[in-house]
mmCIF file of C-alpha atoms in Angstrom:
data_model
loop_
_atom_site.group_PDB
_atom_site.id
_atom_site.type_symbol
_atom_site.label_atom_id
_atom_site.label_comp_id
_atom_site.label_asym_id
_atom_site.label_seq_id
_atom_site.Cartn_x
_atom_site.Cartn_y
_atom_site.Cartn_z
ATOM 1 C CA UNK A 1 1.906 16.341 0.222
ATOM 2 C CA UNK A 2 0.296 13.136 -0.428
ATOM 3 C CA UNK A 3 1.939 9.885 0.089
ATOM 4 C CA UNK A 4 3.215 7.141 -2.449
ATOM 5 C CA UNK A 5 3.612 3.449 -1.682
ATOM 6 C CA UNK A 6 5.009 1.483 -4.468
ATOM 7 C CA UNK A 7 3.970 -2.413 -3.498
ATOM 8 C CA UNK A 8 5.319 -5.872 -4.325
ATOM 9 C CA UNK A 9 8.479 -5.182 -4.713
ATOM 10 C CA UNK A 10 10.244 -9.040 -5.706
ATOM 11 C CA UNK A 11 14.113 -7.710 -6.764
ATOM 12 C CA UNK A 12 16.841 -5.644 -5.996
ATOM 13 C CA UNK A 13 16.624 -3.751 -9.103
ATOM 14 C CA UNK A 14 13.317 -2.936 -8.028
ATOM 15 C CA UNK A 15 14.406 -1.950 -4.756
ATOM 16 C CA UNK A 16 17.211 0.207 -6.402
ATOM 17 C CA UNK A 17 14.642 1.769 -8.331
ATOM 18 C CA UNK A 18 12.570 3.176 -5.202
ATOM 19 C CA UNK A 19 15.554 4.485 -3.993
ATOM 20 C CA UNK A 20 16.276 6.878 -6.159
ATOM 21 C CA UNK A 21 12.483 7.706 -6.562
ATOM 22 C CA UNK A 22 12.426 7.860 -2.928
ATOM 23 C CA UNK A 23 8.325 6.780 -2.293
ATOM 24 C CA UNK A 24 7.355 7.128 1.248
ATOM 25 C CA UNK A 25 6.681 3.399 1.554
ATOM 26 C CA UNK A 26 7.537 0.291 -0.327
ATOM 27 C CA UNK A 27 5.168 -2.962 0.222
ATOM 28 C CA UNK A 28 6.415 -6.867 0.086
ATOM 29 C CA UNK A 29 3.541 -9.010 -0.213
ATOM 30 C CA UNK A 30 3.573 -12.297 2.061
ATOM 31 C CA UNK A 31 0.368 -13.734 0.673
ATOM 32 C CA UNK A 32 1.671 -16.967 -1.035
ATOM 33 C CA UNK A 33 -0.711 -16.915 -3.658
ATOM 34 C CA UNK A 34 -0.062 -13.839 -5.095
ATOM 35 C CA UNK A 35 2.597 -13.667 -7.974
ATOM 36 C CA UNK A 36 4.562 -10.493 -6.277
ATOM 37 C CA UNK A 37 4.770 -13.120 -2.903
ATOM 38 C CA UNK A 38 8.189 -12.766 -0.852
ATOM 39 C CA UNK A 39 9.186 -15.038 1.694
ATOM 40 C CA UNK A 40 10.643 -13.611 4.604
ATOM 41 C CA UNK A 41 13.974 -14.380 3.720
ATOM 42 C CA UNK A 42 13.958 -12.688 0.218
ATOM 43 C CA UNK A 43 12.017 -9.771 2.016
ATOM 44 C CA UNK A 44 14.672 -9.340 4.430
ATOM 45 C CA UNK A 45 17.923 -9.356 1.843
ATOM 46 C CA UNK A 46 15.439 -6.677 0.463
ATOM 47 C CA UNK A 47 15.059 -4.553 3.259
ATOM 48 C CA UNK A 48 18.571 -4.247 4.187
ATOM 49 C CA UNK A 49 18.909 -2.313 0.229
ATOM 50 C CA UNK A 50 16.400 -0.301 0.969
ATOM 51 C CA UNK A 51 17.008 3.310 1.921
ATOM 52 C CA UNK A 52 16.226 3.759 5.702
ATOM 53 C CA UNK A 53 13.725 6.791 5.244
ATOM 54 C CA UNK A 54 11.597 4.953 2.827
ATOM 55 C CA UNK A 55 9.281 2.773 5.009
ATOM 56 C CA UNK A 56 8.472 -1.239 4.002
ATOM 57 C CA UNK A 57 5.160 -2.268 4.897
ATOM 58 C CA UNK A 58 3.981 -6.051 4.820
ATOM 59 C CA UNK A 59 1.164 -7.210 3.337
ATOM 60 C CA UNK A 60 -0.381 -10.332 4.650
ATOM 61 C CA UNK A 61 -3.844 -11.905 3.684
ATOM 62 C CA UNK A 62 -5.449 -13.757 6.989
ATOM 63 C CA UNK A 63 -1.828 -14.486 8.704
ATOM 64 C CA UNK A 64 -1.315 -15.514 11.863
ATOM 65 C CA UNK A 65 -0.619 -12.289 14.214
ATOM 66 C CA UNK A 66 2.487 -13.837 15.670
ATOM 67 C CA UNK A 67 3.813 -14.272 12.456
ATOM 68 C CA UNK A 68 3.168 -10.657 11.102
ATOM 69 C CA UNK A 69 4.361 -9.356 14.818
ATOM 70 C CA UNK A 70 7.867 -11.589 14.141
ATOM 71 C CA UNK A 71 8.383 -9.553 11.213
ATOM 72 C CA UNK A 72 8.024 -6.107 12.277
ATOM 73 C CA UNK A 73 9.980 -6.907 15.558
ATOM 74 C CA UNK A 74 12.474 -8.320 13.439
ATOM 75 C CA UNK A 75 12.461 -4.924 11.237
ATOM 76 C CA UNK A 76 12.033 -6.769 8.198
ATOM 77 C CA UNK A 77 8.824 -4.887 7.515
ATOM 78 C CA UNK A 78 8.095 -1.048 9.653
ATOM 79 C CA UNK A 79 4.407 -1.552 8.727
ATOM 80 C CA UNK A 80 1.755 -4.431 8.755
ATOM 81 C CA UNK A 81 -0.944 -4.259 5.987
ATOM 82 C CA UNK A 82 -3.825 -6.746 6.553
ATOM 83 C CA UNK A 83 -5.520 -7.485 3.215
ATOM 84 C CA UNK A 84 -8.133 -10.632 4.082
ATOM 85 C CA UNK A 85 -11.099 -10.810 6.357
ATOM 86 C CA UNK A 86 -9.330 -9.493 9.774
ATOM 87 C CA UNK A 87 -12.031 -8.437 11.479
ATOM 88 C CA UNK A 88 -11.637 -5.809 15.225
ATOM 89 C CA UNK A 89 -10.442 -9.446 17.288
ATOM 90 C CA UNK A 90 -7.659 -10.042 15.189
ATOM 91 C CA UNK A 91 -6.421 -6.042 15.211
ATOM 92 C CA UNK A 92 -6.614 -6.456 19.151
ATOM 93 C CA UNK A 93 -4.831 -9.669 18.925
ATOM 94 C CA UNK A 94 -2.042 -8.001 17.175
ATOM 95 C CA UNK A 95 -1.815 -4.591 18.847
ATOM 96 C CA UNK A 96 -0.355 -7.023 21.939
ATOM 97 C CA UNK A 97 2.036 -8.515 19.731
ATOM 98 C CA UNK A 98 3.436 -5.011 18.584
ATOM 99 C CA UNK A 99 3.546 -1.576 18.754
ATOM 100 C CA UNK A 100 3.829 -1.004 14.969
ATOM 101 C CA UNK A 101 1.292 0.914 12.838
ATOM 102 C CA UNK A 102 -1.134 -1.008 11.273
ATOM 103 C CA UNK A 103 -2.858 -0.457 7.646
ATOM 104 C CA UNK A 104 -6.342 -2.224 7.308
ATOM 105 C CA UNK A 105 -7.710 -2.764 3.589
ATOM 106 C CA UNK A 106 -11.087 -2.439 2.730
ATOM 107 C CA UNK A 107 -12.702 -3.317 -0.492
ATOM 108 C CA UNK A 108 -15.207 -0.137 -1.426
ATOM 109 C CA UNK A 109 -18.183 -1.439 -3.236
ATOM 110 C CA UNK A 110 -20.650 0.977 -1.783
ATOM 111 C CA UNK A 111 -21.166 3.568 0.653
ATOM 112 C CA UNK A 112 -21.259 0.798 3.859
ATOM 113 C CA UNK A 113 -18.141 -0.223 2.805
ATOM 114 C CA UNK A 114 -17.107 3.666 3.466
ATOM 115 C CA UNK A 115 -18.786 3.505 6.612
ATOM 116 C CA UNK A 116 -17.009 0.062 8.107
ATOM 117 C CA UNK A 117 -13.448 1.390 6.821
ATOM 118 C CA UNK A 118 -14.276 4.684 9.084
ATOM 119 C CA UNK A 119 -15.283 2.927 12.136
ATOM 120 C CA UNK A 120 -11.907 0.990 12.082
ATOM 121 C CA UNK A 121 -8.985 0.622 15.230
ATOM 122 C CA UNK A 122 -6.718 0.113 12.550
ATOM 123 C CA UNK A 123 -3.746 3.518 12.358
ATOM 124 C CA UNK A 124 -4.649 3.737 8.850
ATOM 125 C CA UNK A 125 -7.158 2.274 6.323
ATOM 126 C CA UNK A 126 -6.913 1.389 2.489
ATOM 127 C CA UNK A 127 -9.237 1.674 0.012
ATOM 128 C CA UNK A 128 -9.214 -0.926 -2.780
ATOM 129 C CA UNK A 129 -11.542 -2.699 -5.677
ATOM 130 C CA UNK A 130 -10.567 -5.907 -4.320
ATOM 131 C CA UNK A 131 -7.178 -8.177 -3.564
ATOM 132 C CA UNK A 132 -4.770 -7.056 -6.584
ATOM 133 C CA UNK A 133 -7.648 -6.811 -9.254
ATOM 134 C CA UNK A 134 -5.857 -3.575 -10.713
ATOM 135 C CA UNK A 135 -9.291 -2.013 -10.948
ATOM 136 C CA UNK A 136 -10.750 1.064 -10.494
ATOM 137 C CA UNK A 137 -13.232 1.359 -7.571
ATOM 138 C CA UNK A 138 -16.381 4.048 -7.866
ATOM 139 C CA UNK A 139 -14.269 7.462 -6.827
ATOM 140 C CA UNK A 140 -17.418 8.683 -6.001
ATOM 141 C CA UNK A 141 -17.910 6.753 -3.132
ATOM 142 C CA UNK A 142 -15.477 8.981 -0.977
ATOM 143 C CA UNK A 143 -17.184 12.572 -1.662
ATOM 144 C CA UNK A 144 -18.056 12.356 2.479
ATOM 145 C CA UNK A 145 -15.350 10.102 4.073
ATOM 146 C CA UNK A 146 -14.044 11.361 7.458
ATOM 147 C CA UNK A 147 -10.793 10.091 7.754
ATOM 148 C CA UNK A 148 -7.429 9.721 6.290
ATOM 149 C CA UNK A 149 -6.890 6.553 3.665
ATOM 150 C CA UNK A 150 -4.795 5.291 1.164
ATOM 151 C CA UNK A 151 -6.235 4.672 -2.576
ATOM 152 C CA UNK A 152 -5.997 1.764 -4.102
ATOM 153 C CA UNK A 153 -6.569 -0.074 -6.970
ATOM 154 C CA UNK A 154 -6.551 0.344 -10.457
ATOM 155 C CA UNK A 155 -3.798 3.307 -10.327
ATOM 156 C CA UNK A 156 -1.619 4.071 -12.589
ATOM 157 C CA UNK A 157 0.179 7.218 -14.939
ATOM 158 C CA UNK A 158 -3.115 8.160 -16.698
ATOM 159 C CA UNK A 159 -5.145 8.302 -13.687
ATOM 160 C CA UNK A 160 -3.297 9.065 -10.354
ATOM 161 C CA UNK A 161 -3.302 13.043 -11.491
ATOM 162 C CA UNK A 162 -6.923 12.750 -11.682
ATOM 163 C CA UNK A 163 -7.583 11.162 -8.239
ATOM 164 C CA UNK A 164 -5.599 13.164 -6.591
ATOM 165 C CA UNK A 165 -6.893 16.358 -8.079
ATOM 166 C CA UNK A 166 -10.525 15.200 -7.118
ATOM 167 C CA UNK A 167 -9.772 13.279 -4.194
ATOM 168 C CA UNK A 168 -7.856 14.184 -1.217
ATOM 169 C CA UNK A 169 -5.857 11.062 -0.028
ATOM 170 C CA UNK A 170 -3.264 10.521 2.567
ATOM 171 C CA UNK A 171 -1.286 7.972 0.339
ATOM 172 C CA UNK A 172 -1.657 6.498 -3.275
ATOM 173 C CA UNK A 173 -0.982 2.424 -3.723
ATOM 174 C CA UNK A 174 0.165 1.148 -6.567
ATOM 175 C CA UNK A 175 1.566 -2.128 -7.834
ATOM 176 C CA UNK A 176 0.412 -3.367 -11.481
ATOM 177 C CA UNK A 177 0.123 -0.037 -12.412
ATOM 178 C CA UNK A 178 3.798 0.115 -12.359
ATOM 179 C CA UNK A 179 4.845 -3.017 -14.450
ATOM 180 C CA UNK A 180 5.149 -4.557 -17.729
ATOM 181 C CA UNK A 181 4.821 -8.542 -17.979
ATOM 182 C CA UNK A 182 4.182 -8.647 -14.612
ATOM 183 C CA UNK A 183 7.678 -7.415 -13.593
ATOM 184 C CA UNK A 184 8.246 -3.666 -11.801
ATOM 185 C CA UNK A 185 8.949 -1.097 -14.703
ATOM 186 C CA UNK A 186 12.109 1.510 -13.978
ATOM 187 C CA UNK A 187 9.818 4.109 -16.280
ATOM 188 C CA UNK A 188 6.949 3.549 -15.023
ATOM 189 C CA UNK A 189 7.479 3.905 -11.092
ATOM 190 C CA UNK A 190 9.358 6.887 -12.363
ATOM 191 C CA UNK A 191 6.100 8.474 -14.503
ATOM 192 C CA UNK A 192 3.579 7.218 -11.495
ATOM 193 C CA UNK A 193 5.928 9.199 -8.672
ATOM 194 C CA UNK A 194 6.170 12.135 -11.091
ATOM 195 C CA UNK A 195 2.691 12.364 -11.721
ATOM 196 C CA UNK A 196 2.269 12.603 -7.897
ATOM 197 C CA UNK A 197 4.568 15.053 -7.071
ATOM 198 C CA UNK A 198 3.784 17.342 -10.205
ATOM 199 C CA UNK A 199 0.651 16.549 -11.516
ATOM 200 C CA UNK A 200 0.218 17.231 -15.159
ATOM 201 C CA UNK A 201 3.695 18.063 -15.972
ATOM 202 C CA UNK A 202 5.417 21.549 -15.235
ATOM 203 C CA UNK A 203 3.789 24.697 -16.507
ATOM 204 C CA UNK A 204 6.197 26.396 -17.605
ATOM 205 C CA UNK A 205 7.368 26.584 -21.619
#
């Protein structure tokens, strides 16, 4: 069965939300620039809402390690996404800090792109059109890649059927996909996890 993480989570109706839907993983985003940033603090008060078999991963954009490794020792976060320009070094750096799985993100804009995702130490890789651009990436891209990955970018009701009927991903990511004015959308998380679990609607009458 293939994965969902619903990501930047800001509220606790949001949270509430993803438990009912029950998503495999949940993302807060610590990169102060975006608009769905969390500080640790709010993150936290989040986590403690959320239900404990849904998993909350962090995503960070060029943090310091010992910050990221502070969080998932703290159990704030069970996951650490990296989303900048950590390169091998930095993965190393952190894999002494922590025993937590780590996600690396990797923005596909051609077939090397495939290539440097695959050769990764990271536990699991993502596969994006770029930081939070809501786009949609050439699927095509991924007709030979090796390992497992979470897709990325540009998701959302109308297309996640599709990509997962002509893909064959470990996880789906979504995040604008799933709002309205910028703000998580009940119905909406509700019709992406739906169209996961039962693509295309039920056949019968």
């Amino acid at each position: 069965m293939i994965k969902i993480k619903l990501c930047g989570l800001t509220r606790p109706c949001d949270i509430e939300a993803a438990n009912e839907l029950r998503p495999e993983y949940i993302g807060f985003v610590f990169a102060p620039k975006s608009k769905r940033y969390v500080t640790a603090e709010k993150a936290a008060e989040l986590k403690k809402a959320l239900a404990p078999e849904i998993l909350a991963v962090g995503v960070f954009v060029n943090e310091t390690p010992e910050i990221v490794a502070e969080l998932l020792s703290q159990g704030v976060i069970d996951l650490a996404q990296l989303h900048g320009s950590e390169d091998e070094d930095y993965i190393a750096r952190l894999r002494k800090l922590t025993d937590k799985p780590i996600i690396k993100a990797f923005t596909i804009h051609e077939e090397r792109n495939i290539k440097a995702a695959e050769m990764s130490t990271a536990d699991y890789i993502l596969l994006d059109s770029g930081a939070g651009t809501g786009k949609v990436f050439d699927w095509a891209l991924l007709k030979c890649i090796q390992r497992p990955y979470f897709l990325a970018g540009g998701l959302d009701v109308h297309n996640v059927g599709e990509a997962t009927k002509v893909l064959d991903p470990y996880a789906v990511d979504v995040s604008s996909g799933i709002e309205t004015h910028g703000v998580k959308d009940k119905e909406k998380m509700a019709a992406f996890v739906k169209e996961v679990r039962n693509p295309g609607g039920s056949s019968n009458p």
